[in-house]
Amino acid sequence: MSIYILALLIGVVAGLRAMTAPAAVSIGAALGWLPVSGTWAAFMGYRFTPYIFGILALVEFVTDQLPSTPSRKVPQQFGARIVSGAFCGAVIGTAGGALIGGLVAGVVGAVIGTLGGAEARQRLVAATGGRDLPIALLEDAVAVLLGLFVVSSVV
């Protein structure tokens, strides 16, 4: 699969869950699926990096369920997802020899994931009679599975 498509897809993951994308990328780097050793992104494969990003992703899964959590479309949330998508896209791009292209594709994917994810969640919640929790958990699962698919597809 094209490195640009994979970078776009990791951006979509970042749009769905900002910390799931770097968690998946760091797991992929640590397992050797992403050949980033010897590059600026080598730290993503260090021993403790997947644990740090994994904990941050778990915290995000919990806080997403809180009623006080702001919309993903407010500037701070949207910005964090774009930064996460850009960073993770750049790491994927680096693994494929296309850092800038990966970064740009990651940003585009993050915008798609943020806006598309919000719209899909809103419609699915309405279709289930206003039950948000099952849809939020489904979105979590989609983000995790898509993230792992992307990082396992790079090599």
CSV table of N, CA and C in Angstrom, one decimal:
chain,number,residue,atom,x,y,z
A,1,MET,N,0.9,-1.2,0.0
A,1,MET,CA,0.0,0.0,0.0
A,1,MET,C,0.9,1.2,0.0
A,2,SER,N,0.5,2.3,-0.7
A,2,SER,CA,1.2,3.5,-0.8
A,2,SER,C,1.5,4.1,0.6
A,3,ILE,N,2.7,4.6,0.8
A,3,ILE,CA,3.1,5.3,2.1
A,3,ILE,C,2.2,6.5,2.3
A,4,TYR,N,1.8,7.2,1.3
A,4,TYR,CA,0.9,8.3,1.4
A,4,TYR,C,-0.5,7.9,1.9
A,5,ILE,N,-1.0,6.8,1.4
A,5,ILE,CA,-2.3,6.4,1.9
A,5,ILE,C,-2.2,6.0,3.4
A,6,LEU,N,-1.1,5.3,3.7
A,6,LEU,CA,-0.9,4.9,5.1
A,6,LEU,C,-0.8,6.1,6.0
A,7,ALA,N,-0.1,7.1,5.6
A,7,ALA,CA,0.1,8.3,6.3
A,7,ALA,C,-1.3,9.0,6.5
A,8,LEU,N,-2.1,9.0,5.4
A,8,LEU,CA,-3.4,9.6,5.5
A,8,LEU,C,-4.3,8.9,6.5
A,9,LEU,N,-4.2,7.5,6.5
A,9,LEU,CA,-5.0,6.7,7.4
A,9,LEU,C,-4.6,6.9,8.8
A,10,ILE,N,-3.3,7.1,9.1
A,10,ILE,CA,-2.9,7.3,10.5
A,10,ILE,C,-3.3,8.7,10.9
A,11,GLY,N,-3.4,9.6,10.0
A,11,GLY,CA,-4.0,10.9,10.3
A,11,GLY,C,-5.5,10.8,10.6
A,12,VAL,N,-6.2,9.9,9.9
A,12,VAL,CA,-7.6,9.6,10.3
A,12,VAL,C,-7.7,9.1,11.7
A,13,VAL,N,-6.8,8.2,12.1
A,13,VAL,CA,-6.8,7.7,13.4
A,13,VAL,C,-6.6,8.8,14.4
A,14,ALA,N,-5.7,9.7,14.1
A,14,ALA,CA,-5.5,10.9,15.0
A,14,ALA,C,-6.7,11.8,15.1
A,15,GLY,N,-7.5,11.9,14.0
A,15,GLY,CA,-8.7,12.6,14.0
A,15,GLY,C,-9.8,12.0,14.9
A,16,LEU,N,-9.8,10.7,14.9
A,16,LEU,CA,-10.7,10.0,15.8
A,16,LEU,C,-10.3,10.0,17.2
A,17,ARG,N,-9.0,9.7,17.5
A,17,ARG,CA,-8.5,9.7,18.9
A,17,ARG,C,-7.0,10.2,18.8
A,18,ALA,N,-6.8,11.4,19.3
A,18,ALA,CA,-5.5,12.1,19.1
A,18,ALA,C,-4.3,11.3,19.6
A,19,MET,N,-4.5,10.5,20.7
A,19,MET,CA,-3.3,9.8,21.3
A,19,MET,C,-3.2,8.4,20.8
A,20,THR,N,-4.3,7.9,20.1
A,20,THR,CA,-4.2,6.5,19.7
A,20,THR,C,-3.2,6.4,18.5
A,21,ALA,N,-3.2,7.4,17.7
A,21,ALA,CA,-2.2,7.4,16.5
A,21,ALA,C,-0.8,7.3,17.0
A,22,PRO,N,-0.3,8.1,17.9
A,22,PRO,CA,1.1,8.0,18.3
A,22,PRO,C,1.3,6.7,19.1
A,23,ALA,N,0.3,6.2,19.8
A,23,ALA,CA,0.5,4.9,20.5
A,23,ALA,C,0.7,3.8,19.5
A,24,ALA,N,-0.1,3.8,18.4
A,24,ALA,CA,0.0,2.8,17.4
A,24,ALA,C,1.4,2.9,16.7
A,25,VAL,N,1.8,4.1,16.4
A,25,VAL,CA,3.0,4.3,15.7
A,25,VAL,C,4.2,3.9,16.5
A,26,SER,N,4.2,4.2,17.8
A,26,SER,CA,5.3,3.8,18.7
A,26,SER,C,5.3,2.2,18.9
A,27,ILE,N,4.1,1.6,18.9
A,27,ILE,CA,4.1,0.1,19.0
A,27,ILE,C,4.7,-0.4,17.7
A,28,GLY,N,4.3,0.1,16.6
A,28,GLY,CA,4.9,-0.4,15.3
A,28,GLY,C,6.4,-0.2,15.2
A,29,ALA,N,6.9,0.9,15.7
A,29,ALA,CA,8.3,1.2,15.7
A,29,ALA,C,9.0,0.2,16.6
A,30,ALA,N,8.5,0.0,17.8
A,30,ALA,CA,9.1,-0.9,18.8
A,30,ALA,C,9.1,-2.3,18.3
A,31,LEU,N,8.1,-2.7,17.6
A,31,LEU,CA,8.1,-4.1,17.0
A,31,LEU,C,8.9,-4.3,15.7
A,32,GLY,N,9.4,-3.2,15.2
A,32,GLY,CA,10.2,-3.2,14.0
A,32,GLY,C,9.4,-3.2,12.7
A,33,TRP,N,8.1,-2.9,12.8
A,33,TRP,CA,7.2,-2.8,11.7
A,33,TRP,C,7.5,-1.5,10.9
A,34,LEU,N,8.0,-0.5,11.7
A,34,LEU,CA,8.3,0.8,11.1
A,34,LEU,C,9.8,1.0,11.2
A,35,PRO,N,10.5,1.0,10.0
A,35,PRO,CA,12.0,1.1,10.1
A,35,PRO,C,12.4,2.5,10.3
A,36,VAL,N,12.4,3.0,11.5
A,36,VAL,CA,12.8,4.3,11.8
A,36,VAL,C,14.1,4.5,12.6
A,37,SER,N,14.8,3.4,12.9
A,37,SER,CA,16.0,3.5,13.7
A,37,SER,C,17.0,4.2,12.8
A,38,GLY,N,17.8,5.0,13.4
A,38,GLY,CA,18.8,5.9,12.7
A,38,GLY,C,18.2,7.1,12.1
A,39,THR,N,16.9,7.4,12.4
A,39,THR,CA,16.3,8.6,11.8
A,39,THR,C,15.9,9.5,13.0
A,40,TRP,N,15.3,10.7,12.7
A,40,TRP,CA,14.9,11.6,13.8
A,40,TRP,C,13.8,10.9,14.6
A,41,ALA,N,13.0,9.9,14.0
A,41,ALA,CA,11.9,9.3,14.7
A,41,ALA,C,12.3,8.0,15.5
A,42,ALA,N,13.6,7.8,15.6
A,42,ALA,CA,14.0,6.5,16.3
A,42,ALA,C,13.4,6.4,17.7
A,43,PHE,N,13.3,7.6,18.4
A,43,PHE,CA,12.8,7.5,19.7
A,43,PHE,C,11.4,6.9,19.8
A,44,MET,N,10.6,6.8,18.7
A,44,MET,CA,9.3,6.2,18.8
A,44,MET,C,9.4,4.7,19.0
A,45,GLY,N,10.6,4.1,18.8
A,45,GLY,CA,10.8,2.7,19.0
A,45,GLY,C,11.5,2.4,20.3
A,46,TYR,N,11.8,3.4,21.1
A,46,TYR,CA,12.5,3.1,22.3
A,46,TYR,C,11.6,2.3,23.3
A,47,ARG,N,12.3,1.7,24.2
A,47,ARG,CA,11.6,0.8,25.1
A,47,ARG,C,10.3,1.3,25.8
A,48,PHE,N,10.4,2.5,26.3
A,48,PHE,CA,9.3,3.0,27.1
A,48,PHE,C,8.3,3.9,26.3
A,49,THR,N,8.6,4.2,25.1
A,49,THR,CA,7.7,5.1,24.3
A,49,THR,C,6.3,4.5,24.1
A,50,PRO,N,6.2,3.2,23.8
A,50,PRO,CA,4.8,2.7,23.6
A,50,PRO,C,4.0,2.7,24.9
A,51,TYR,N,4.7,2.5,26.0
A,51,TYR,CA,4.0,2.5,27.3
A,51,TYR,C,3.5,3.9,27.6
A,52,ILE,N,4.3,4.9,27.3
A,52,ILE,CA,3.9,6.3,27.6
A,52,ILE,C,2.7,6.7,26.7
A,53,PHE,N,2.8,6.5,25.4
A,53,PHE,CA,1.7,6.8,24.5
A,53,PHE,C,0.5,5.9,24.8
A,54,GLY,N,0.7,4.7,25.2
A,54,GLY,CA,-0.4,3.8,25.5
A,54,GLY,C,-1.2,4.3,26.7
A,55,ILE,N,-0.5,4.8,27.7
A,55,ILE,CA,-1.2,5.3,28.9
A,55,ILE,C,-1.9,6.6,28.5
A,56,LEU,N,-1.3,7.4,27.7
A,56,LEU,CA,-2.0,8.6,27.2
A,56,LEU,C,-3.3,8.3,26.4
A,57,ALA,N,-3.2,7.3,25.6
A,57,ALA,CA,-4.3,6.8,24.8
A,57,ALA,C,-5.4,6.3,25.7
A,58,LEU,N,-5.1,5.5,26.7
A,58,LEU,CA,-6.1,5.0,27.7
A,58,LEU,C,-6.8,6.2,28.4
A,59,VAL,N,-6.0,7.2,28.8
A,59,VAL,CA,-6.6,8.3,29.5
A,59,VAL,C,-7.5,9.0,28.6
A,60,GLU,N,-7.2,9.1,27.3
A,60,GLU,CA,-8.1,9.8,26.3
A,60,GLU,C,-9.4,9.0,26.2
A,61,PHE,N,-9.3,7.7,26.1
A,61,PHE,CA,-10.5,6.8,26.0
A,61,PHE,C,-11.4,7.1,27.2
A,62,VAL,N,-10.9,7.2,28.4
A,62,VAL,CA,-11.7,7.5,29.6
A,62,VAL,C,-12.3,8.9,29.5
A,63,THR,N,-11.4,9.9,29.2
A,63,THR,CA,-11.9,11.3,29.3
A,63,THR,C,-12.9,11.6,28.2
A,64,ASP,N,-12.9,10.8,27.1
A,64,ASP,CA,-13.8,11.0,26.0
A,64,ASP,C,-15.3,10.7,26.5
A,65,GLN,N,-15.4,9.9,27.5
A,65,GLN,CA,-16.7,9.5,28.0
A,65,GLN,C,-17.3,10.5,29.0
A,66,LEU,N,-16.5,11.4,29.4
A,66,LEU,CA,-17.0,12.4,30.4
A,66,LEU,C,-17.8,13.5,29.7
A,67,PRO,N,-18.9,13.9,30.4
A,67,PRO,CA,-19.8,14.9,29.8
A,67,PRO,C,-19.2,16.2,29.7
A,68,SER,N,-18.1,16.5,30.4
A,68,SER,CA,-17.5,17.8,30.4
A,68,SER,C,-16.4,17.9,29.3
A,69,THR,N,-16.2,16.8,28.6
A,69,THR,CA,-15.2,16.9,27.5
A,69,THR,C,-15.7,17.7,26.4
A,70,PRO,N,-14.9,18.7,25.9
A,70,PRO,CA,-15.4,19.5,24.8
A,70,PRO,C,-15.4,18.8,23.5
A,71,SER,N,-16.1,19.3,22.5
A,71,SER,CA,-16.2,18.8,21.2
A,71,SER,C,-14.8,18.7,20.6
A,72,ARG,N,-14.6,17.7,19.7
A,72,ARG,CA,-13.3,17.5,19.0
A,72,ARG,C,-13.1,18.7,18.0
A,73,LYS,N,-14.2,19.4,17.7
A,73,LYS,CA,-14.1,20.5,16.7
A,73,LYS,C,-13.7,21.9,17.3
A,74,VAL,N,-13.6,22.0,18.6
A,74,VAL,CA,-13.2,23.2,19.2
A,74,VAL,C,-11.7,23.4,18.8
A,75,PRO,N,-11.2,24.7,18.8
A,75,PRO,CA,-9.8,24.9,18.3
A,75,PRO,C,-8.7,24.1,19.0
A,76,GLN,N,-8.8,24.0,20.3
A,76,GLN,CA,-7.7,23.2,21.0
A,76,GLN,C,-7.7,21.7,20.6
A,77,GLN,N,-8.9,21.1,20.6
A,77,GLN,CA,-9.0,19.7,20.3
A,77,GLN,C,-8.7,19.5,18.8
A,78,PHE,N,-9.2,20.3,18.0
A,78,PHE,CA,-8.9,20.2,16.5
A,78,PHE,C,-7.4,20.3,16.3
A,79,GLY,N,-6.8,21.3,16.9
A,79,GLY,CA,-5.4,21.6,16.7
A,79,GLY,C,-4.6,20.4,17.2
A,80,ALA,N,-4.9,19.8,18.3
A,80,ALA,CA,-4.2,18.7,18.9
A,80,ALA,C,-4.3,17.5,17.9
A,81,ARG,N,-5.4,17.3,17.3
A,81,ARG,CA,-5.6,16.2,16.3
A,81,ARG,C,-4.8,16.4,15.1
A,82,ILE,N,-4.7,17.7,14.6
A,82,ILE,CA,-3.9,18.0,13.4
A,82,ILE,C,-2.4,17.8,13.7
A,83,VAL,N,-2.0,18.2,14.9
A,83,VAL,CA,-0.6,18.1,15.3
A,83,VAL,C,-0.2,16.6,15.4
A,84,SER,N,-1.1,15.8,16.0
A,84,SER,CA,-0.9,14.4,16.1
A,84,SER,C,-0.9,13.7,14.8
A,85,GLY,N,-1.8,14.1,13.9
A,85,GLY,CA,-1.8,13.5,12.6
A,85,GLY,C,-0.6,13.9,11.8
A,86,ALA,N,-0.1,15.1,11.9
A,86,ALA,CA,1.1,15.6,11.2
A,86,ALA,C,2.3,14.8,11.7
A,87,PHE,N,2.4,14.7,13.0
A,87,PHE,CA,3.6,14.0,13.6
A,87,PHE,C,3.6,12.5,13.2
A,88,CYS,N,2.5,11.8,13.3
A,88,CYS,CA,2.4,10.4,13.0
A,88,CYS,C,2.5,10.2,11.5
A,89,GLY,N,2.0,11.1,10.7
A,89,GLY,CA,2.1,11.0,9.2
A,89,GLY,C,3.6,11.1,8.9
A,90,ALA,N,4.3,12.0,9.5
A,90,ALA,CA,5.7,12.3,9.3
A,90,ALA,C,6.5,11.0,9.6
A,91,VAL,N,6.2,10.4,10.7
A,91,VAL,CA,6.9,9.1,11.1
A,91,VAL,C,6.7,8.1,10.1
A,92,ILE,N,5.4,7.9,9.7
A,92,ILE,CA,5.1,6.9,8.6
A,92,ILE,C,5.8,7.3,7.3
A,93,GLY,N,5.8,8.6,7.0
A,93,GLY,CA,6.5,9.0,5.8
A,93,GLY,C,8.0,8.8,5.9
A,94,THR,N,8.6,9.0,7.0
A,94,THR,CA,10.0,8.7,7.2
A,94,THR,C,10.3,7.3,7.0
A,95,ALA,N,9.5,6.4,7.5
A,95,ALA,CA,9.7,5.0,7.3
A,95,ALA,C,9.7,4.6,5.8
A,96,GLY,N,9.0,5.4,5.0
A,96,GLY,CA,8.9,5.1,3.5
A,96,GLY,C,9.7,6.1,2.7
A,97,GLY,N,10.5,6.9,3.3
A,97,GLY,CA,11.4,7.9,2.6
A,97,GLY,C,10.6,9.1,2.1
A,98,ALA,N,9.5,9.5,2.7
A,98,ALA,CA,8.8,10.6,2.2
A,98,ALA,C,8.2,11.4,3.4
A,99,LEU,N,9.2,12.0,4.2
A,99,LEU,CA,8.8,12.7,5.4
A,99,LEU,C,7.7,13.8,5.2
A,100,ILE,N,8.0,14.7,4.3
A,100,ILE,CA,7.1,15.9,4.0
A,100,ILE,C,5.8,15.4,3.5
A,101,GLY,N,5.8,14.5,2.5
A,101,GLY,CA,4.6,13.9,2.0
A,101,GLY,C,3.7,13.2,3.0
A,102,GLY,N,4.4,12.5,3.9
A,102,GLY,CA,3.7,11.8,5.0
A,102,GLY,C,3.1,12.8,6.0
A,103,LEU,N,3.8,13.9,6.3
A,103,LEU,CA,3.3,14.9,7.2
A,103,LEU,C,2.1,15.6,6.6
A,104,VAL,N,2.1,15.9,5.3
A,104,VAL,CA,0.9,16.6,4.7
A,104,VAL,C,-0.2,15.6,4.7
A,105,ALA,N,0.0,14.4,4.3
A,105,ALA,CA,-1.1,13.4,4.3
A,105,ALA,C,-1.6,13.1,5.6
A,106,GLY,N,-0.8,13.2,6.7
A,106,GLY,CA,-1.3,13.0,8.1
A,106,GLY,C,-2.2,14.2,8.5
A,107,VAL,N,-1.8,15.4,8.1
A,107,VAL,CA,-2.7,16.5,8.4
A,107,VAL,C,-4.1,16.4,7.7
A,108,VAL,N,-4.0,16.0,6.4
A,108,VAL,CA,-5.3,15.9,5.7
A,108,VAL,C,-6.1,14.8,6.3
A,109,GLY,N,-5.5,13.7,6.7
A,109,GLY,CA,-6.2,12.6,7.3
A,109,GLY,C,-6.8,13.0,8.7
A,110,ALA,N,-6.1,13.8,9.4
A,110,ALA,CA,-6.6,14.3,10.7
A,110,ALA,C,-7.8,15.1,10.6
A,111,VAL,N,-7.8,16.0,9.5
A,111,VAL,CA,-9.0,16.8,9.3
A,111,VAL,C,-10.2,15.9,8.9
A,112,ILE,N,-9.9,15.0,8.0
A,112,ILE,CA,-11.0,14.0,7.6
A,112,ILE,C,-11.5,13.2,8.8
A,113,GLY,N,-10.6,12.7,9.6
A,113,GLY,CA,-11.0,11.9,10.8
A,113,GLY,C,-11.7,12.7,11.8
A,114,THR,N,-11.3,14.0,12.0
A,114,THR,CA,-11.9,14.8,13.0
A,114,THR,C,-13.4,15.1,12.6
A,115,LEU,N,-13.5,15.7,11.4
A,115,LEU,CA,-14.8,16.1,10.9
A,115,LEU,C,-15.7,14.9,10.6
A,116,GLY,N,-15.2,13.9,9.9
A,116,GLY,CA,-15.9,12.8,9.5
A,116,GLY,C,-16.3,11.9,10.8
A,117,GLY,N,-15.4,11.8,11.7
A,117,GLY,CA,-15.7,11.1,12.9
A,117,GLY,C,-16.7,11.7,13.8
A,118,ALA,N,-16.7,13.0,13.9
A,118,ALA,CA,-17.7,13.7,14.6
A,118,ALA,C,-19.1,13.6,14.0
A,119,GLU,N,-19.1,13.7,12.6
A,119,GLU,CA,-20.4,13.5,11.9
A,119,GLU,C,-21.0,12.1,12.0
A,120,ALA,N,-20.1,11.1,11.8
A,120,ALA,CA,-20.5,9.7,11.9
A,120,ALA,C,-21.0,9.4,13.3
A,121,ARG,N,-20.3,9.9,14.4
A,121,ARG,CA,-20.7,9.6,15.7
A,121,ARG,C,-22.1,10.3,16.0
A,122,GLN,N,-22.2,11.5,15.6
A,122,GLN,CA,-23.5,12.2,15.8
A,122,GLN,C,-24.7,11.4,15.2
A,123,ARG,N,-24.5,11.0,13.9
A,123,ARG,CA,-25.5,10.3,13.2
A,123,ARG,C,-25.8,8.9,13.8
A,124,LEU,N,-24.8,8.2,14.2
A,124,LEU,CA,-25.0,6.9,14.8
A,124,LEU,C,-25.6,7.0,16.2
A,125,VAL,N,-25.3,8.0,17.0
A,125,VAL,CA,-25.9,8.2,18.3
A,125,VAL,C,-27.4,8.5,18.1
A,126,ALA,N,-27.7,9.4,17.1
A,126,ALA,CA,-29.1,9.7,16.8
A,126,ALA,C,-29.9,8.4,16.4
A,127,ALA,N,-29.2,7.6,15.6
A,127,ALA,CA,-29.8,6.4,15.1
A,127,ALA,C,-30.1,5.3,16.2
A,128,THR,N,-29.3,5.4,17.2
A,128,THR,CA,-29.5,4.5,18.4
A,128,THR,C,-30.3,5.1,19.5
A,129,GLY,N,-31.0,6.1,19.2
A,129,GLY,CA,-31.8,6.7,20.2
A,129,GLY,C,-31.1,7.5,21.3
A,130,GLY,N,-30.0,8.1,20.9
A,130,GLY,CA,-29.2,9.0,21.8
A,130,GLY,C,-28.2,8.2,22.7
A,131,ARG,N,-28.0,7.0,22.5
A,131,ARG,CA,-27.0,6.2,23.3
A,131,ARG,C,-25.6,6.4,22.8
A,132,ASP,N,-24.8,7.3,23.5
A,132,ASP,CA,-23.5,7.7,23.1
A,132,ASP,C,-22.4,6.6,23.4
A,133,LEU,N,-22.5,6.0,24.6
A,133,LEU,CA,-21.5,5.1,25.0
A,133,LEU,C,-21.1,4.0,24.0
A,134,PRO,N,-22.1,3.2,23.5
A,134,PRO,CA,-21.8,2.2,22.6
A,134,PRO,C,-21.1,2.7,21.3
A,135,ILE,N,-21.5,3.9,20.9
A,135,ILE,CA,-20.9,4.5,19.7
A,135,ILE,C,-19.5,4.9,20.0
A,136,ALA,N,-19.3,5.5,21.1
A,136,ALA,CA,-17.9,6.0,21.5
A,136,ALA,C,-17.0,4.8,21.6
A,137,LEU,N,-17.5,3.7,22.2
A,137,LEU,CA,-16.6,2.5,22.3
A,137,LEU,C,-16.3,1.9,20.9
A,138,LEU,N,-17.3,1.9,20.0
A,138,LEU,CA,-17.1,1.5,18.6
A,138,LEU,C,-16.0,2.4,18.0
A,139,GLU,N,-16.1,3.7,18.2
A,139,GLU,CA,-15.1,4.6,17.6
A,139,GLU,C,-13.7,4.3,18.2
A,140,ASP,N,-13.6,4.0,19.5
A,140,ASP,CA,-12.4,3.6,20.1
A,140,ASP,C,-11.8,2.4,19.3
A,141,ALA,N,-12.6,1.4,19.2
A,141,ALA,CA,-12.2,0.1,18.5
A,141,ALA,C,-11.7,0.4,17.1
A,142,VAL,N,-12.5,1.2,16.3
A,142,VAL,CA,-12.1,1.5,15.0
A,142,VAL,C,-10.7,2.2,14.9
A,143,ALA,N,-10.5,3.1,15.8
A,143,ALA,CA,-9.3,3.9,15.9
A,143,ALA,C,-8.1,2.9,16.2
A,144,VAL,N,-8.3,2.0,17.2
A,144,VAL,CA,-7.2,1.1,17.6
A,144,VAL,C,-6.9,0.1,16.4
A,145,LEU,N,-7.9,-0.5,15.9
A,145,LEU,CA,-7.7,-1.4,14.8
A,145,LEU,C,-7.2,-0.8,13.5
A,146,LEU,N,-7.6,0.3,13.2
A,146,LEU,CA,-7.1,1.0,12.0
A,146,LEU,C,-5.7,1.4,12.2
A,147,GLY,N,-5.3,1.9,13.4
A,147,GLY,CA,-4.0,2.3,13.7
A,147,GLY,C,-3.0,1.1,13.6
A,148,LEU,N,-3.4,0.0,14.2
A,148,LEU,CA,-2.6,-1.2,14.1
A,148,LEU,C,-2.5,-1.8,12.7
A,149,PHE,N,-3.6,-1.7,11.9
A,149,PHE,CA,-3.5,-2.1,10.5
A,149,PHE,C,-2.5,-1.2,9.8
A,150,VAL,N,-2.5,0.1,10.0
A,150,VAL,CA,-1.6,1.0,9.3
A,150,VAL,C,-0.2,0.6,9.6
A,151,VAL,N,0.2,0.6,10.9
A,151,VAL,CA,1.6,0.4,11.2
A,151,VAL,C,2.1,-1.0,10.8
A,152,SER,N,1.2,-2.0,10.7
A,152,SER,CA,1.6,-3.3,10.3
A,152,SER,C,1.7,-3.4,8.8
A,153,SER,N,1.2,-2.5,8.1
A,153,SER,CA,1.2,-2.5,6.6
A,153,SER,C,2.4,-1.8,6.0
A,154,VAL,N,3.2,-1.0,6.8
A,154,VAL,CA,4.2,-0.2,6.2
A,154,VAL,C,5.4,-1.1,5.6
A,155,VAL,N,5.8,-2.1,6.3
A,155,VAL,CA,6.9,-2.9,5.8
A,155,VAL,C,6.5,-3.8,4.7
